[in-house]
Short mmCIF file of N, CA, C and O in Angstrom, two decimals:
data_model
loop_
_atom_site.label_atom_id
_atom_site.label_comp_id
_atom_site.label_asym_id
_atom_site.label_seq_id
_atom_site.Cartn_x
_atom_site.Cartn_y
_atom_site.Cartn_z
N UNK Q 1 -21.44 3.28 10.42
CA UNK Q 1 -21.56 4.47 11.27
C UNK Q 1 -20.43 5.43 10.92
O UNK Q 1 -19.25 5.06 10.87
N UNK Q 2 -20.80 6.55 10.71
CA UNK Q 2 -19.87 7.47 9.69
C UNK Q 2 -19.53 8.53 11.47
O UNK Q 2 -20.35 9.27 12.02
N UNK Q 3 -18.35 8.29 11.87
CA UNK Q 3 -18.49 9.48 13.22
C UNK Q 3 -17.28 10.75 12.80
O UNK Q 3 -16.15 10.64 12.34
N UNK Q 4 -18.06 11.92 13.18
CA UNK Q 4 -17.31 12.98 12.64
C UNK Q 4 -15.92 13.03 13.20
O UNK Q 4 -15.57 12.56 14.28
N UNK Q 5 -15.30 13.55 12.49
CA UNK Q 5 -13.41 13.24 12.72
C UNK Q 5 -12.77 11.73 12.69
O UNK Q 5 -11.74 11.19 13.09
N UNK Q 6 -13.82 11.40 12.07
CA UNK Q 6 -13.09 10.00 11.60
C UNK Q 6 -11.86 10.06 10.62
O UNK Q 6 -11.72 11.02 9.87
N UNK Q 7 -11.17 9.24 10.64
CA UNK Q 7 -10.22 8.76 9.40
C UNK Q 7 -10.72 9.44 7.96
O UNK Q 7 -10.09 10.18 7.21
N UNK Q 8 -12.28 8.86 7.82
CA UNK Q 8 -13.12 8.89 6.58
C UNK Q 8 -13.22 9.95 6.37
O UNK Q 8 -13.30 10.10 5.15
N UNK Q 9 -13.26 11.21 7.08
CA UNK Q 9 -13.20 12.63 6.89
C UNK Q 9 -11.86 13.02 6.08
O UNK Q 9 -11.92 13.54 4.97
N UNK Q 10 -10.62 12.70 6.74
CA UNK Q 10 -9.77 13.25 6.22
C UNK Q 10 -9.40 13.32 4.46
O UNK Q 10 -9.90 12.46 3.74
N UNK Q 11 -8.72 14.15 4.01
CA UNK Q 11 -8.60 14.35 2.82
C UNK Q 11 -7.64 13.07 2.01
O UNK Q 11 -6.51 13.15 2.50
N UNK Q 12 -7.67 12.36 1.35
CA UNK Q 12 -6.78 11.61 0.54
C UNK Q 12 -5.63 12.07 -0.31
O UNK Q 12 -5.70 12.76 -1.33
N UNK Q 13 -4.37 11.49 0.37
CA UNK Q 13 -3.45 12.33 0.07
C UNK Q 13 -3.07 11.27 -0.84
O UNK Q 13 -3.04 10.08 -0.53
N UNK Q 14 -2.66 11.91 -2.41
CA UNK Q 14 -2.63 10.94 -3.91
C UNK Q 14 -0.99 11.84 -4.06
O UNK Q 14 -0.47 11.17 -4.95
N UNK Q 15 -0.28 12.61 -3.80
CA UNK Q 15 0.52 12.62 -4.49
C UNK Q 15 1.68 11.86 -4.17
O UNK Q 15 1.81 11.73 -2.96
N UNK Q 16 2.93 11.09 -5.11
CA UNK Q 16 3.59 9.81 -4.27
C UNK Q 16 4.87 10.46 -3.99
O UNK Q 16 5.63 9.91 -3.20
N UNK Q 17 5.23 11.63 -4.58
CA UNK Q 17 6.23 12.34 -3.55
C UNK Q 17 6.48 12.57 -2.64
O UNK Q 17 7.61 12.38 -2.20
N UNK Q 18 5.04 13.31 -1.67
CA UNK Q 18 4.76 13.51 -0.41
C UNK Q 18 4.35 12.10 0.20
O UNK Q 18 4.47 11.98 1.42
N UNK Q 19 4.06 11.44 -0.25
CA UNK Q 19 3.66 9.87 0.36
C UNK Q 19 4.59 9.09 0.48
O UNK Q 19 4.59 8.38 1.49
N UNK Q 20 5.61 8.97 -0.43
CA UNK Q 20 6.85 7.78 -0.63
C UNK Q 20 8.24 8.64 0.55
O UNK Q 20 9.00 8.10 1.35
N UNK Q 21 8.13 9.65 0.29
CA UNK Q 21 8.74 10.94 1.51
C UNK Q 21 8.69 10.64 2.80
O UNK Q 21 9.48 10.09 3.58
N UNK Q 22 7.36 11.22 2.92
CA UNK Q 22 6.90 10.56 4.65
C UNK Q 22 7.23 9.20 5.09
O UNK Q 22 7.76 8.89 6.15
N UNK Q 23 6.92 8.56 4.31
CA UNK Q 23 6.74 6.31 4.27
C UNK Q 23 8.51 6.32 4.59
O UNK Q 23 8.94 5.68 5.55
N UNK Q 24 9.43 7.09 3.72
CA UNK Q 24 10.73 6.83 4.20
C UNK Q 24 11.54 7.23 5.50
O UNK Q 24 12.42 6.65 6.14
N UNK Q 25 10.77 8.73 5.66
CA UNK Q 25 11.63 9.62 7.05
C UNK Q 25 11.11 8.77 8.28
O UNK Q 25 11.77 8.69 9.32
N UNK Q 26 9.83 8.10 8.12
CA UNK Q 26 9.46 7.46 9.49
C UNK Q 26 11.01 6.28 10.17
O UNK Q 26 11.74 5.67 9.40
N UNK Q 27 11.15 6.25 11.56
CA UNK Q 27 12.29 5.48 11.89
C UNK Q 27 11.56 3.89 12.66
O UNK Q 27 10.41 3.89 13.10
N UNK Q 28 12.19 3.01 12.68
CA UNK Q 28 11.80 1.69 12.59
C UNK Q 28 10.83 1.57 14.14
O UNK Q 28 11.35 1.64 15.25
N UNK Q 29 9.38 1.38 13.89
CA UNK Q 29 8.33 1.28 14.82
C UNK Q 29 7.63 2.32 14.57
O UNK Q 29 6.49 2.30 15.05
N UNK Q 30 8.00 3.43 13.83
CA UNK Q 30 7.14 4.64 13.63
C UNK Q 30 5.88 4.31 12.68
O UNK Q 30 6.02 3.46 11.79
N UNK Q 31 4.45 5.08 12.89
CA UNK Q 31 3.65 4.69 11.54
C UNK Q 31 2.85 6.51 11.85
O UNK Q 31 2.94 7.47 12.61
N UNK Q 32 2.22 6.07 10.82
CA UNK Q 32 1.52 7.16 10.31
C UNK Q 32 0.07 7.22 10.04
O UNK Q 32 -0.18 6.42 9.14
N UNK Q 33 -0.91 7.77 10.42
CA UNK Q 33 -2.35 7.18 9.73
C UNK Q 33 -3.04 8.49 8.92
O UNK Q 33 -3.02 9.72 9.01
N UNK Q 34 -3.60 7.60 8.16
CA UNK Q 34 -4.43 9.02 7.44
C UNK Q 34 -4.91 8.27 6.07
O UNK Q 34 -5.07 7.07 6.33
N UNK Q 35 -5.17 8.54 4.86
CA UNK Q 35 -5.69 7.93 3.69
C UNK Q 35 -4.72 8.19 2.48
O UNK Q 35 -4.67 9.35 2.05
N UNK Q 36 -3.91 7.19 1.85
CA UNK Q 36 -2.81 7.31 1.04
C UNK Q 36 -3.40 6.45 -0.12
O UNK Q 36 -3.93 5.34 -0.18
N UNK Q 37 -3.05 7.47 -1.07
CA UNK Q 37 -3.31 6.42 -2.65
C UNK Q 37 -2.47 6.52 -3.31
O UNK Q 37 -2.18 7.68 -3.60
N UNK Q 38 -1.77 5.60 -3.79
CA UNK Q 38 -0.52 5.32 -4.28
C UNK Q 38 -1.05 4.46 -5.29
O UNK Q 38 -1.95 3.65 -5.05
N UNK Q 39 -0.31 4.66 -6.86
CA UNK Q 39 -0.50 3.93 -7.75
C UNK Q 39 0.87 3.68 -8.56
O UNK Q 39 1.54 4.43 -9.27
N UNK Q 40 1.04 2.19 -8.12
CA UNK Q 40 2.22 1.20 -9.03
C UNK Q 40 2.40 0.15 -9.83
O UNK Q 40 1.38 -0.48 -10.11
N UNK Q 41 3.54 -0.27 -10.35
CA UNK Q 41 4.05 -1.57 -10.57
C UNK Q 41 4.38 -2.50 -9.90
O UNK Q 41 5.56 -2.59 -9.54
N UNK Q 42 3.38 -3.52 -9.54
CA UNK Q 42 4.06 -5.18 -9.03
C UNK Q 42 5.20 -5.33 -9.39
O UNK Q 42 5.52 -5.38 -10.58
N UNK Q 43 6.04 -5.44 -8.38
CA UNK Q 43 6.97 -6.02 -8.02
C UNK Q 43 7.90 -7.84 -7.65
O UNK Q 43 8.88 -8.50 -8.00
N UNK Q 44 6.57 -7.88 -6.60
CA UNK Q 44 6.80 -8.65 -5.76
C UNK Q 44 5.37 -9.01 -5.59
O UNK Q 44 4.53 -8.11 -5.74
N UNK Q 45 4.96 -10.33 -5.27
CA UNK Q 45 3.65 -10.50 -5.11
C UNK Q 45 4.16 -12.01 -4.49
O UNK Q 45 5.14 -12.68 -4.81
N UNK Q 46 2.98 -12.30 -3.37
CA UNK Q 46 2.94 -13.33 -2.46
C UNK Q 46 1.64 -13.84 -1.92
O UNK Q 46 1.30 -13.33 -0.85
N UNK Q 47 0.86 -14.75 -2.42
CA UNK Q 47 -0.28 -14.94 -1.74
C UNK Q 47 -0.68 -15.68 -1.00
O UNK Q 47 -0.23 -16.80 -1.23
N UNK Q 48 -1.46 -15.64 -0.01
CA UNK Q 48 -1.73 -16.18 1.56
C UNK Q 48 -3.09 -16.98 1.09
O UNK Q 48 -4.11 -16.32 0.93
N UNK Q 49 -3.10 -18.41 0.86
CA UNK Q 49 -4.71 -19.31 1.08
C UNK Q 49 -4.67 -19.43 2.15
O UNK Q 49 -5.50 -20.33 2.32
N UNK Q 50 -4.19 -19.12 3.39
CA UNK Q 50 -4.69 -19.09 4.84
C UNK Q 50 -5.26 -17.85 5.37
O UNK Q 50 -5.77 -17.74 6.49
N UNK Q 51 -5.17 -17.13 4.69
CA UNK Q 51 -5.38 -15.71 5.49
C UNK Q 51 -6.28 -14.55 3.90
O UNK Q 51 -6.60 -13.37 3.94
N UNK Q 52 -6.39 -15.35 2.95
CA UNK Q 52 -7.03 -14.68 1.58
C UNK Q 52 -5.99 -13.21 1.46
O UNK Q 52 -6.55 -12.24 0.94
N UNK Q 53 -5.27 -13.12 1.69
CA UNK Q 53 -4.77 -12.29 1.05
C UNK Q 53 -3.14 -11.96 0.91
O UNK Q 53 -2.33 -12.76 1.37
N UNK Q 54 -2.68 -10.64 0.21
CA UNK Q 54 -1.26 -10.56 -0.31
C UNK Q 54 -0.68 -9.75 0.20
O UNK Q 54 -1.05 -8.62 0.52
N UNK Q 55 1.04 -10.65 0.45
CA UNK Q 55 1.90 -9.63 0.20
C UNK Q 55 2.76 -8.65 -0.97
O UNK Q 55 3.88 -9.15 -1.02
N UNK Q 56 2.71 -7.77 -1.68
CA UNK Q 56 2.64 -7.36 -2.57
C UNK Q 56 4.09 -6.00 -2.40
O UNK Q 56 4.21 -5.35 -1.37
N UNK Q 57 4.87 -5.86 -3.43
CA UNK Q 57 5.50 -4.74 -3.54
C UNK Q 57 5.41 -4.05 -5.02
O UNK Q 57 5.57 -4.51 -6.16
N UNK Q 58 5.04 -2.51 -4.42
CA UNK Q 58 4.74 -2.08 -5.83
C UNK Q 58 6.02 -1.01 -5.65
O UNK Q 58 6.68 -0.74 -4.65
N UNK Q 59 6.15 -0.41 -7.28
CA UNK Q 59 6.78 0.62 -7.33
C UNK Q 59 6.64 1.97 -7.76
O UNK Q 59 5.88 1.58 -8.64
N UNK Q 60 6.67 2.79 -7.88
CA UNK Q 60 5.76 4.22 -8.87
C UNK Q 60 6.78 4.61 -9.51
O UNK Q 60 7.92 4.85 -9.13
N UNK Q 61 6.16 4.67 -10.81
CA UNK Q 61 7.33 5.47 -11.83
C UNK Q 61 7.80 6.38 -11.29
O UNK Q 61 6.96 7.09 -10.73
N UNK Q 62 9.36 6.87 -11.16
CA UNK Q 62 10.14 7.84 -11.45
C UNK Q 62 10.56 7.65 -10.06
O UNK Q 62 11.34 8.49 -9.60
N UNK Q 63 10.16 6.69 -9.31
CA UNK Q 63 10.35 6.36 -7.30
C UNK Q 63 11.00 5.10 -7.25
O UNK Q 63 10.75 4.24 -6.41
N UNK Q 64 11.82 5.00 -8.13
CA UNK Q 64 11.81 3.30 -8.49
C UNK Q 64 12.62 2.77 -7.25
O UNK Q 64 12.58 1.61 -6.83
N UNK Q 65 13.70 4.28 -6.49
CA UNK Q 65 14.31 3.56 -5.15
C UNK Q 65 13.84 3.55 -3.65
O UNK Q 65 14.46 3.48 -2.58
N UNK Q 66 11.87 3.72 -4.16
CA UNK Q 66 11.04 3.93 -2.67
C UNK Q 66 10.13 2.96 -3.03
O UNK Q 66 8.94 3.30 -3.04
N UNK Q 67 10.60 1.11 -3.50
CA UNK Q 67 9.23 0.45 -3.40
C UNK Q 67 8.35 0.98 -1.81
O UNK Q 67 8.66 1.45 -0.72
N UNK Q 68 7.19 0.60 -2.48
CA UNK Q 68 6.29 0.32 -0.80
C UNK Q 68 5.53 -1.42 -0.75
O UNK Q 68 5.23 -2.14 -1.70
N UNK Q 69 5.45 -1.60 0.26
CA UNK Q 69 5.63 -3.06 0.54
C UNK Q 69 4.14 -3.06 0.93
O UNK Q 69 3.79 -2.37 1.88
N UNK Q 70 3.45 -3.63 0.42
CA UNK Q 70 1.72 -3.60 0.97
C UNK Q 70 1.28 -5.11 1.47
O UNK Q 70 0.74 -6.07 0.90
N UNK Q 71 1.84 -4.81 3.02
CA UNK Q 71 1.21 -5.67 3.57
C UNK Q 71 -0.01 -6.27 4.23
O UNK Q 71 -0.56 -5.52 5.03
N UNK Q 72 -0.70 -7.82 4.03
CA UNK Q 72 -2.07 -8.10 3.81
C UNK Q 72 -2.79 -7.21 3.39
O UNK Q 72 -3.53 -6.45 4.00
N UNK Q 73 -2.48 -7.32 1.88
CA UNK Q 73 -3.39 -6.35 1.14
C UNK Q 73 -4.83 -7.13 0.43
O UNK Q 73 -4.86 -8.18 -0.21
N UNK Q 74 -5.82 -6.31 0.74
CA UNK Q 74 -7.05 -7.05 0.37
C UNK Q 74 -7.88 -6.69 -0.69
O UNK Q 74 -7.59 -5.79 -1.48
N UNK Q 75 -8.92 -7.39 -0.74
CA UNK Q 75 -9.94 -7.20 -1.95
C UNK Q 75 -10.38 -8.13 -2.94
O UNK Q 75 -9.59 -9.02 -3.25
N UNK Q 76 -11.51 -8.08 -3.48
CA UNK Q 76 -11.88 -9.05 -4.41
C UNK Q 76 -10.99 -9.26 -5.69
O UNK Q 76 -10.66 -8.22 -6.25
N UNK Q 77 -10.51 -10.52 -6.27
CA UNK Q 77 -9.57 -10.69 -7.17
C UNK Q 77 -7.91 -10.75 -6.52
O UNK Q 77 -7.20 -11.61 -7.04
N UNK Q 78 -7.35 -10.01 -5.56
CA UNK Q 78 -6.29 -10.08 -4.92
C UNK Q 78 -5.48 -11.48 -5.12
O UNK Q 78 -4.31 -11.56 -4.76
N UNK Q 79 -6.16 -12.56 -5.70
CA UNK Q 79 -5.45 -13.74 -5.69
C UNK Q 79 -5.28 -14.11 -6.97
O UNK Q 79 -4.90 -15.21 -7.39
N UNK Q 80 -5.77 -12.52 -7.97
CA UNK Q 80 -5.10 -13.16 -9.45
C UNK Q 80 -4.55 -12.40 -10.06
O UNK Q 80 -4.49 -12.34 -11.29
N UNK Q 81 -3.78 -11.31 -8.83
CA UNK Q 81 -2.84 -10.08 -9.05
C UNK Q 81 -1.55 -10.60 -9.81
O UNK Q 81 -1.63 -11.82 -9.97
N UNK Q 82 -0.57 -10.14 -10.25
CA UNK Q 82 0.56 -10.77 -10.64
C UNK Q 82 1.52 -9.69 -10.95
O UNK Q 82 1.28 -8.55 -11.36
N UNK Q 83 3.11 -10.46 -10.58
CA UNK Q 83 4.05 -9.15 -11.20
C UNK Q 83 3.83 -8.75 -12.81
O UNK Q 83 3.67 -9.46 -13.80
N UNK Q 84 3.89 -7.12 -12.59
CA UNK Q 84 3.52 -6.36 -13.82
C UNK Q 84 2.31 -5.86 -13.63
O UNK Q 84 1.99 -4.96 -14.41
N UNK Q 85 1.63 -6.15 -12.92
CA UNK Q 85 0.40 -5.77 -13.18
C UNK Q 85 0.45 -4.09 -12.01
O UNK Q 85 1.03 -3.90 -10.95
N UNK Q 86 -0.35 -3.25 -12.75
CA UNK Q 86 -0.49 -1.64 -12.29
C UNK Q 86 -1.42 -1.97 -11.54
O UNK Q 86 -2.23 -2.81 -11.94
N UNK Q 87 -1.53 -1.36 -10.18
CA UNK Q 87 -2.38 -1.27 -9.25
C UNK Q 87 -2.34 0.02 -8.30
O UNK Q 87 -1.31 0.54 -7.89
N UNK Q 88 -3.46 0.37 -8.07
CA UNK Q 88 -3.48 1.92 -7.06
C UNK Q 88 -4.07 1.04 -5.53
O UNK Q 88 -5.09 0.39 -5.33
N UNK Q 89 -3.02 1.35 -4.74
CA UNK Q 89 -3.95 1.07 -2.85
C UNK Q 89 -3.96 1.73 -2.49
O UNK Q 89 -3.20 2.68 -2.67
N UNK Q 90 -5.18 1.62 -1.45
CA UNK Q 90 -5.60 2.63 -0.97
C UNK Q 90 -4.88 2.18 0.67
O UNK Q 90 -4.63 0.98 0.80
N UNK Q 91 -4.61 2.99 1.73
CA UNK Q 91 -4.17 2.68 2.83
C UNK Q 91 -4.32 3.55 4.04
O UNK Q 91 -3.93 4.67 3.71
N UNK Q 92 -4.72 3.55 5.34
CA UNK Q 92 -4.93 4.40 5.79
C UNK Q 92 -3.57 4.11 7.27
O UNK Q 92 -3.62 4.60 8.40
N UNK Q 93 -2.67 3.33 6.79
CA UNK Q 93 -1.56 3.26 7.90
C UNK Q 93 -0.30 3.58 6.95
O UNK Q 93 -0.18 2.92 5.92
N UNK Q 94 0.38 4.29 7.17
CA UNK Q 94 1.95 3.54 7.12
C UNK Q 94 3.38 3.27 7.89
O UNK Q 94 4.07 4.26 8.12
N UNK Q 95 3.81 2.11 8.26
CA UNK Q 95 4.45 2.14 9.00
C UNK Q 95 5.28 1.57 8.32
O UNK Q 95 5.19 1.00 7.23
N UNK Q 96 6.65 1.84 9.42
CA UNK Q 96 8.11 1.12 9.12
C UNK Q 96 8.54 0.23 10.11
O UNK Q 96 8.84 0.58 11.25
N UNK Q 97 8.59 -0.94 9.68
CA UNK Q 97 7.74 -2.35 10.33
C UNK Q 97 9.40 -3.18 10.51
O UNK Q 97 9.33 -4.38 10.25
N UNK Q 98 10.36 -2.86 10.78
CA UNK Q 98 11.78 -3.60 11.23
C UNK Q 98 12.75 -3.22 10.39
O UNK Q 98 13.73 -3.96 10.26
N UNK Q 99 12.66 -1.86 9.58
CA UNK Q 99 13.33 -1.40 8.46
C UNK Q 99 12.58 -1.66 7.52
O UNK Q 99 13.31 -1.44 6.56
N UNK Q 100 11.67 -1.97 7.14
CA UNK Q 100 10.72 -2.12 5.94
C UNK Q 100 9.24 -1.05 5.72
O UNK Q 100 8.27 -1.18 6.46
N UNK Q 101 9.27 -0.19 4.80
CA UNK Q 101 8.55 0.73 4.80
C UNK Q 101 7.05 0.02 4.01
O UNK Q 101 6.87 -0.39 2.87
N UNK Q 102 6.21 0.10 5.11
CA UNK Q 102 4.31 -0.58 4.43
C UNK Q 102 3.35 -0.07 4.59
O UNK Q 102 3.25 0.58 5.63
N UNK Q 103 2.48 -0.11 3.90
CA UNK Q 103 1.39 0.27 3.75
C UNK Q 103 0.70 -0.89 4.67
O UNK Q 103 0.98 -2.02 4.26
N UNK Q 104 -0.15 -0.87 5.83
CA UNK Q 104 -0.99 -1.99 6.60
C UNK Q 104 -2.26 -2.02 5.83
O UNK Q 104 -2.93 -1.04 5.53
N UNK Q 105 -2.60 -3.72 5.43
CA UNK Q 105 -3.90 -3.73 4.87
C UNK Q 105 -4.17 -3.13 4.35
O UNK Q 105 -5.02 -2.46 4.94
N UNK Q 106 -3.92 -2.66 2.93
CA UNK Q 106 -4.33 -1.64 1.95
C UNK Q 106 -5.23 -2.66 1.37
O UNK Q 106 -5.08 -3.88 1.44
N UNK Q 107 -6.54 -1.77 0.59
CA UNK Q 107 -7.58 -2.23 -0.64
C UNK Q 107 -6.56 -1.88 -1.90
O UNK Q 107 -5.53 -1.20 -1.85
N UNK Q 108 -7.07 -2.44 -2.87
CA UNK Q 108 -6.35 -2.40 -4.02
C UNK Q 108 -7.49 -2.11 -5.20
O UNK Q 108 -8.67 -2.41 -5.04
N UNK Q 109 -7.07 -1.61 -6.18
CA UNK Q 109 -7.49 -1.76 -7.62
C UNK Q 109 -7.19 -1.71 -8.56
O UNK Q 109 -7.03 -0.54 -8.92
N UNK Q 110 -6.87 -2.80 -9.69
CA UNK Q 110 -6.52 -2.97 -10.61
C UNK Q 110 -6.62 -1.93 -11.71
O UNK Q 110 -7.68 -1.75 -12.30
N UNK Q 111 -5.56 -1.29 -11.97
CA UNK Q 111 -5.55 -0.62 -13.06
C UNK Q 111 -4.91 -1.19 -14.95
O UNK Q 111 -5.55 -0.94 -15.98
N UNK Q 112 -3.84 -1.78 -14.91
CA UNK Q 112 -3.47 -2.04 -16.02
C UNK Q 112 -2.97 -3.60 -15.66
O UNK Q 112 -2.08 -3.76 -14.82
N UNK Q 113 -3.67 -4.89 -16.42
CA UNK Q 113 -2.87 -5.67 -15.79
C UNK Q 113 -2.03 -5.95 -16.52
O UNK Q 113 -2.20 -5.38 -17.59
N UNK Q 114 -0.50 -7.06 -16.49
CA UNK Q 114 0.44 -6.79 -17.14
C UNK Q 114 0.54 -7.67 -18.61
O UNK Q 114 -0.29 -8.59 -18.65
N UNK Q 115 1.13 -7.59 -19.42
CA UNK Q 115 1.16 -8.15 -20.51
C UNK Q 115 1.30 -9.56 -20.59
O UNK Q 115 1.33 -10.12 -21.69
#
């Protein structure tokens, strides 16, 4: 059910300046919603067989001191992600979760995986 002024309406905001920006000025309990696509480098990767899915930190070139932390991040394959590997999520939260800046439940997609 597609309802007008949904989330799904809004525009997808792709650039990671204005995204990694916002994700930082928020103060600890603050979040944000709307549709963020961010595309990085694994970092950090953690996977959940209780819950199917990852904790994951990526980074974006030239942002290297704004990882974003993508927590329970989902999707098919998610459990054969690995550091190095390029990935774009998609996210429609971000919050700053006890001093830690995340993306909630982002989808993911594999773009380059790593060598």
């Amino acid at each position: 059910e597609h309802v007008k002024g949904s989330i799904e309406d809004l525009p997808a905001e792709t650039d990671p300046a204005t995204i990694l920006n916002m994700a930082y000025a928020l103060e600890d309990g603050e979040s944000i919603n709307g549709v963020f696509v961010l595309t990085g480098t694994i970092t950090t990767y953690a996977y959940s067989t209780d819950f199917g899915d990852a904790g994951i930190t990526i980074v974006v070139e030239g942002f290297e001191d704004m990882p974003m932390f993508c927590f329970q991040t989902k999707g098919v394959g998610v459990q054969n992600l690995k550091v190095g590997d390029v990935i774009t999520v998609t996210a429609t939260v971000i919050k700053n979760y006890m001093g830690k800046v995340e993306f909630e439940r982002p989808g993911f997609q594999l773009v380059t995986p790593a060598n």
